[in-house]
Amino acid sequence: MSLDLRRLDQFALGDGIAAVSPGALARYRRYVRAFGREELVRRLFLLPHPVSPDCTYEDGQPQKSCQVVAVGRWSDAAQKRPDLLMRVIEAASRRRKEYRFVIVGEPTTELEEWHRALPPAIRERVELSGVVAHEELVEVMKESRVLLVTSAFESFHISAAEALCCGATIVGSRSPCLPSLRWFTCGGSGTLAPKLGAEELGRALTRELAEWEHGTRCPATISRRWGDQLHSDQVAAKVITWSKCSS
């Protein structure tokens, strides 16, 4: 209780209180109201993490390939869940022989051993790319249809935001520990599994790949929609607009 009250006093020091997603904004509103601090509600506003404008996909760009990408700090096993990643990708690669899977981020020993043990026909379609430069990651996301998120918890998940701006969709888990994913997958931008598990994520990935194959996902439309909300110039404009309205 004392920590909550001190945090509210800290909130009161600012002219504005930014929340990175609609879910976080709703939680903040409930939080300040629960302690009777209604005057803080008007200071709350949505301010997502900015995404570089080069994360974009326009009409006329090369068609997206049958590719799924996953990005993570895989050494953090408790958060990023590389164990789930391996199980989901191995199962999906057996069912969808036309798909490639790119794993970005420093691979752990377990990931490397798993990769070496895959049957050759699967291993050649699963790439451990390691750490890559921003420009290379953007190109991978522009080529990919889906970003697979196996995390157990995240605050914003900037890689998901970048993927959306590159015209990819998101597959992850529905969880209060992943508040931004509900926002990121709304309006035909992805599919959520009902809980964090290999079978559930596998089924969600299968459904999302089917959406692409049935032509219900338009990467240029997805890119425009999310770029208008997440690109750095748009986020900066939100700050300027908010500051003018609050002054």
CSV table of C-alpha atoms in Angstrom, one decimal:
chain,number,residue,atom,x,y,z
A,1,MET,CA,0.0,0.0,0.0
A,2,SER,CA,2.7,2.5,0.9
A,3,LEU,CA,4.5,1.7,-2.4
A,4,ASP,CA,1.3,2.4,-4.3
A,5,LEU,CA,0.8,5.7,-2.6
A,6,ARG,CA,4.4,6.8,-3.2
A,7,ARG,CA,3.9,5.8,-6.9
A,8,LEU,CA,0.8,8.0,-7.1
A,9,ASP,CA,2.7,10.9,-5.6
A,10,GLN,CA,5.4,10.3,-8.3
A,11,PHE,CA,2.7,10.4,-11.0
A,12,ALA,CA,1.5,13.7,-9.6
A,13,LEU,CA,4.8,15.3,-10.3
A,14,GLY,CA,4.4,15.0,-14.0
A,15,ASP,CA,2.2,17.1,-16.3
A,16,GLY,CA,1.5,13.9,-18.3
A,17,ILE,CA,1.6,10.2,-17.7
A,18,ALA,CA,2.2,8.2,-20.8
A,19,ALA,CA,1.0,4.6,-21.3
A,20,VAL,CA,2.5,2.5,-24.1
A,21,SER,CA,-0.7,0.6,-25.1
A,22,PRO,CA,-4.5,1.0,-24.7
A,23,GLY,CA,-4.4,-1.9,-22.2
A,24,ALA,CA,-1.8,-0.1,-20.1
A,25,LEU,CA,-3.8,3.1,-20.3
A,26,ALA,CA,-6.9,1.3,-19.0
A,27,ARG,CA,-4.9,-0.2,-16.2
A,28,TYR,CA,-3.5,3.2,-15.2
A,29,ARG,CA,-6.9,4.7,-15.1
A,30,ARG,CA,-8.3,1.9,-12.9
A,31,TYR,CA,-5.2,2.2,-10.7
A,32,VAL,CA,-5.5,6.0,-10.0
A,33,ARG,CA,-9.2,5.8,-9.6
A,34,ALA,CA,-8.9,3.0,-7.1
A,35,PHE,CA,-7.0,5.3,-4.8
A,36,GLY,CA,-9.4,8.3,-5.4
A,37,ARG,CA,-6.9,10.3,-7.5
A,38,GLU,CA,-9.4,11.3,-10.2
A,39,GLU,CA,-7.4,14.4,-11.0
A,40,LEU,CA,-4.6,12.2,-12.4
A,41,VAL,CA,-6.9,10.6,-15.0
A,42,ARG,CA,-6.8,13.6,-17.3
A,43,ARG,CA,-3.0,13.5,-17.3
A,44,LEU,CA,-3.0,10.0,-18.8
A,45,PHE,CA,-2.5,9.5,-22.5
A,46,LEU,CA,-1.5,6.9,-25.0
A,47,LEU,CA,2.1,7.1,-26.2
A,48,PRO,CA,3.5,3.9,-27.8
A,49,HIS,CA,7.2,3.3,-28.2
A,50,PRO,CA,8.3,4.8,-31.6
A,51,VAL,CA,9.2,2.7,-34.5
A,52,SER,CA,11.8,3.8,-37.1
A,53,PRO,CA,10.1,5.0,-40.4
A,54,ASP,CA,12.1,2.6,-42.5
A,55,CYS,CA,9.9,-0.2,-41.0
A,56,THR,CA,7.3,0.0,-43.8
A,57,TYR,CA,5.8,-2.0,-46.6
A,58,GLU,CA,4.3,-0.3,-49.6
A,59,ASP,CA,2.2,-1.4,-52.6
A,60,GLY,CA,4.5,-2.6,-55.3
A,61,GLN,CA,7.2,-4.1,-53.0
A,62,PRO,CA,8.2,-7.7,-53.6
A,63,GLN,CA,5.5,-10.1,-52.5
A,64,LYS,CA,6.1,-11.6,-49.0
A,65,SER,CA,7.5,-15.1,-49.0
A,66,CYS,CA,6.3,-18.1,-47.0
A,67,GLN,CA,8.4,-17.1,-44.0
A,68,VAL,CA,7.9,-16.8,-40.2
A,69,VAL,CA,10.4,-14.8,-38.1
A,70,ALA,CA,11.0,-14.8,-34.4
A,71,VAL,CA,13.1,-12.2,-32.6
A,72,GLY,CA,14.4,-12.5,-29.1
A,73,ARG,CA,17.1,-12.4,-26.4
A,74,TRP,CA,17.0,-16.2,-26.2
A,75,SER,CA,19.4,-16.5,-23.3
A,76,ASP,CA,16.5,-15.1,-21.1
A,77,ALA,CA,14.7,-18.5,-21.1
A,78,ALA,CA,12.2,-17.5,-18.4
A,79,GLN,CA,10.8,-14.6,-20.4
A,80,LYS,CA,11.5,-15.5,-24.1
A,81,ARG,CA,10.7,-19.2,-23.8
A,82,PRO,CA,13.1,-20.6,-26.5
A,83,ASP,CA,11.8,-24.1,-25.4
A,84,LEU,CA,8.4,-23.2,-26.8
A,85,LEU,CA,9.9,-21.6,-29.9
A,86,MET,CA,11.7,-24.9,-30.7
A,87,ARG,CA,8.6,-27.0,-30.3
A,88,VAL,CA,6.3,-24.7,-32.2
A,89,ILE,CA,8.7,-24.3,-35.1
A,90,GLU,CA,9.6,-27.9,-35.4
A,91,ALA,CA,5.9,-29.0,-35.4
A,92,ALA,CA,5.0,-26.2,-37.9
A,93,SER,CA,7.9,-27.0,-40.2
A,94,ARG,CA,6.7,-30.6,-40.4
A,95,ARG,CA,3.2,-29.5,-41.4
A,96,ARG,CA,4.1,-26.6,-43.7
A,97,LYS,CA,6.9,-27.8,-45.9
A,98,GLU,CA,6.8,-24.6,-48.0
A,99,TYR,CA,7.6,-22.3,-45.1
A,100,ARG,CA,10.9,-21.0,-43.9
A,101,PHE,CA,11.6,-20.0,-40.2
A,102,VAL,CA,14.1,-17.3,-39.3
A,103,ILE,CA,15.2,-17.0,-35.7
A,104,VAL,CA,16.9,-13.7,-35.0
A,105,GLY,CA,19.0,-13.1,-31.8
A,106,GLU,CA,22.1,-14.7,-30.2
A,107,PRO,CA,21.3,-18.5,-30.2
A,108,THR,CA,21.8,-20.4,-27.0
A,109,THR,CA,23.6,-23.7,-26.8
A,110,GLU,CA,20.3,-25.5,-26.6
A,111,LEU,CA,19.0,-23.8,-29.7
A,112,GLU,CA,22.2,-24.7,-31.6
A,113,GLU,CA,22.0,-28.3,-30.5
A,114,TRP,CA,18.3,-28.5,-31.4
A,115,HIS,CA,19.0,-27.0,-34.8
A,116,ARG,CA,21.8,-29.5,-35.6
A,117,ALA,CA,19.6,-32.4,-34.5
A,118,LEU,CA,16.8,-31.5,-36.9
A,119,PRO,CA,16.2,-33.7,-40.0
A,120,PRO,CA,18.1,-32.2,-42.9
A,121,ALA,CA,14.9,-31.4,-44.8
A,122,ILE,CA,13.7,-29.3,-41.9
A,123,ARG,CA,17.0,-27.9,-40.9
A,124,GLU,CA,17.6,-26.3,-44.3
A,125,ARG,CA,14.3,-24.3,-43.8
A,126,VAL,CA,15.2,-23.1,-40.2
A,127,GLU,CA,17.8,-20.3,-40.0
A,128,LEU,CA,19.6,-19.3,-36.9
A,129,SER,CA,20.7,-15.8,-38.1
A,130,GLY,CA,22.1,-14.6,-34.8
A,131,VAL,CA,22.3,-10.9,-34.0
A,132,VAL,CA,21.8,-8.7,-37.1
A,133,ALA,CA,21.9,-5.0,-37.8
A,134,HIS,CA,18.7,-3.0,-37.8
A,135,GLU,CA,18.6,-2.7,-41.5
A,136,GLU,CA,18.9,-6.4,-42.0
A,137,LEU,CA,16.2,-7.1,-39.5
A,138,VAL,CA,13.9,-4.7,-41.3
A,139,GLU,CA,14.5,-6.6,-44.6
A,140,VAL,CA,13.7,-10.0,-42.9
A,141,MET,CA,10.5,-8.5,-41.5
A,142,LYS,CA,9.5,-7.1,-44.9
A,143,GLU,CA,10.0,-10.6,-46.4
A,144,SER,CA,8.1,-12.4,-43.6
A,145,ARG,CA,4.4,-13.0,-43.2
A,146,VAL,CA,4.3,-13.6,-39.5
A,147,LEU,CA,6.2,-12.7,-36.4
A,148,LEU,CA,6.0,-15.5,-33.8
A,149,VAL,CA,6.1,-14.4,-30.1
A,150,THR,CA,6.7,-17.1,-27.6
A,151,SER,CA,7.4,-14.7,-24.6
A,152,ALA,CA,5.8,-15.3,-21.3
A,153,PHE,CA,5.7,-11.6,-20.5
A,154,GLU,CA,6.4,-8.3,-22.2
A,155,SER,CA,5.6,-4.7,-21.6
A,156,PHE,CA,5.4,-3.4,-25.2
A,157,HIS,CA,7.4,-5.8,-27.5
A,158,ILE,CA,9.1,-3.4,-29.9
A,159,SER,CA,9.8,-6.2,-32.4
A,160,ALA,CA,6.1,-6.9,-32.8
A,161,ALA,CA,5.5,-3.2,-33.4
A,162,GLU,CA,8.3,-3.1,-36.0
A,163,ALA,CA,6.9,-6.3,-37.7
A,164,LEU,CA,3.4,-4.7,-38.0
A,165,CYS,CA,4.9,-1.6,-39.6
A,166,CYS,CA,6.7,-3.9,-42.1
A,167,GLY,CA,3.4,-5.5,-43.0
A,168,ALA,CA,3.7,-8.7,-41.0
A,169,THR,CA,1.1,-10.1,-38.6
A,170,ILE,CA,1.6,-11.3,-35.1
A,171,VAL,CA,1.1,-14.7,-33.4
A,172,GLY,CA,1.4,-14.9,-29.6
A,173,SER,CA,-0.6,-15.8,-26.5
A,174,ARG,CA,-3.5,-14.1,-24.8
A,175,SER,CA,-2.3,-13.1,-21.4
A,176,PRO,CA,-2.5,-10.2,-18.9
A,177,CYS,CA,1.3,-10.4,-18.9
A,178,LEU,CA,1.3,-9.6,-22.7
A,179,PRO,CA,-1.0,-6.5,-22.7
A,180,SER,CA,0.2,-5.1,-26.0
A,181,LEU,CA,-0.4,-8.2,-28.0
A,182,ARG,CA,-4.2,-7.8,-27.7
A,183,TRP,CA,-3.8,-4.4,-29.4
A,184,PHE,CA,-1.3,-5.6,-32.0
A,185,THR,CA,-3.5,-8.4,-33.2
A,186,CYS,CA,-6.8,-6.5,-33.4
A,187,GLY,CA,-8.5,-5.8,-36.7
A,188,GLY,CA,-6.9,-8.6,-38.7
A,189,SER,CA,-3.4,-8.0,-37.6
A,190,GLY,CA,-2.7,-11.4,-36.1
A,191,THR,CA,-3.9,-14.4,-34.0
A,192,LEU,CA,-3.6,-15.1,-30.3
A,193,ALA,CA,-3.5,-18.5,-28.7
A,194,PRO,CA,-5.9,-18.8,-25.6
A,195,LYS,CA,-2.9,-19.5,-23.4
A,196,LEU,CA,0.9,-19.9,-23.5
A,197,GLY,CA,1.6,-23.5,-24.6
A,198,ALA,CA,3.3,-25.2,-27.6
A,199,GLU,CA,0.1,-26.8,-28.9
A,200,GLU,CA,-2.0,-23.6,-28.5
A,201,LEU,CA,0.7,-21.5,-30.2
A,202,GLY,CA,1.0,-24.0,-32.9
A,203,ARG,CA,-2.7,-24.0,-33.7
A,204,ALA,CA,-2.7,-20.1,-33.6
A,205,LEU,CA,0.2,-20.1,-36.1
A,206,THR,CA,-1.6,-22.5,-38.3
A,207,ARG,CA,-4.7,-20.3,-38.3
A,208,GLU,CA,-2.7,-17.2,-39.1
A,209,LEU,CA,-0.8,-18.8,-42.0
A,210,ALA,CA,-4.2,-19.9,-43.4
A,211,GLU,CA,-5.4,-16.3,-43.3
A,212,TRP,CA,-2.4,-15.3,-45.5
A,213,GLU,CA,-3.0,-18.2,-47.8
A,214,HIS,CA,-6.7,-17.3,-48.2
A,215,GLY,CA,-5.8,-13.7,-49.1
A,216,THR,CA,-7.3,-12.0,-46.1
A,217,ARG,CA,-4.1,-10.3,-45.0
A,218,CYS,CA,-2.9,-7.3,-47.0
A,219,PRO,CA,0.7,-6.3,-45.9
A,220,ALA,CA,0.5,-2.8,-47.3
A,221,THR,CA,-2.7,-2.1,-45.5
A,222,ILE,CA,-1.4,-3.5,-42.2
A,223,SER,CA,1.8,-1.4,-42.7
A,224,ARG,CA,-0.1,1.8,-43.3
A,225,ARG,CA,-2.5,1.3,-40.4
A,226,TRP,CA,0.3,0.7,-37.8
A,227,GLY,CA,2.8,3.1,-39.3
A,228,ASP,CA,0.2,5.9,-38.8
A,229,GLN,CA,0.2,5.0,-35.1
A,230,LEU,CA,3.7,3.8,-34.3
A,231,HIS,CA,6.2,5.6,-36.6
A,232,SER,CA,8.5,8.0,-34.7
A,233,ASP,CA,7.1,11.1,-36.5
A,234,GLN,CA,3.6,10.1,-35.5
A,235,VAL,CA,4.5,9.4,-31.9
A,236,ALA,CA,6.4,12.8,-31.7
A,237,ALA,CA,3.2,14.5,-33.1
A,238,LYS,CA,1.2,12.9,-30.3
A,239,VAL,CA,3.5,14.4,-27.7
A,240,ILE,CA,3.2,17.9,-29.3
A,241,THR,CA,-0.6,17.6,-29.6
A,242,TRP,CA,-0.8,16.5,-26.0
A,243,SER,CA,1.4,19.3,-24.7
A,244,LYS,CA,-0.7,21.9,-26.6
A,245,CYS,CA,-3.9,20.5,-25.2
A,246,SER,CA,-2.6,20.3,-21.6
A,247,SER,CA,-1.0,23.8,-21.5
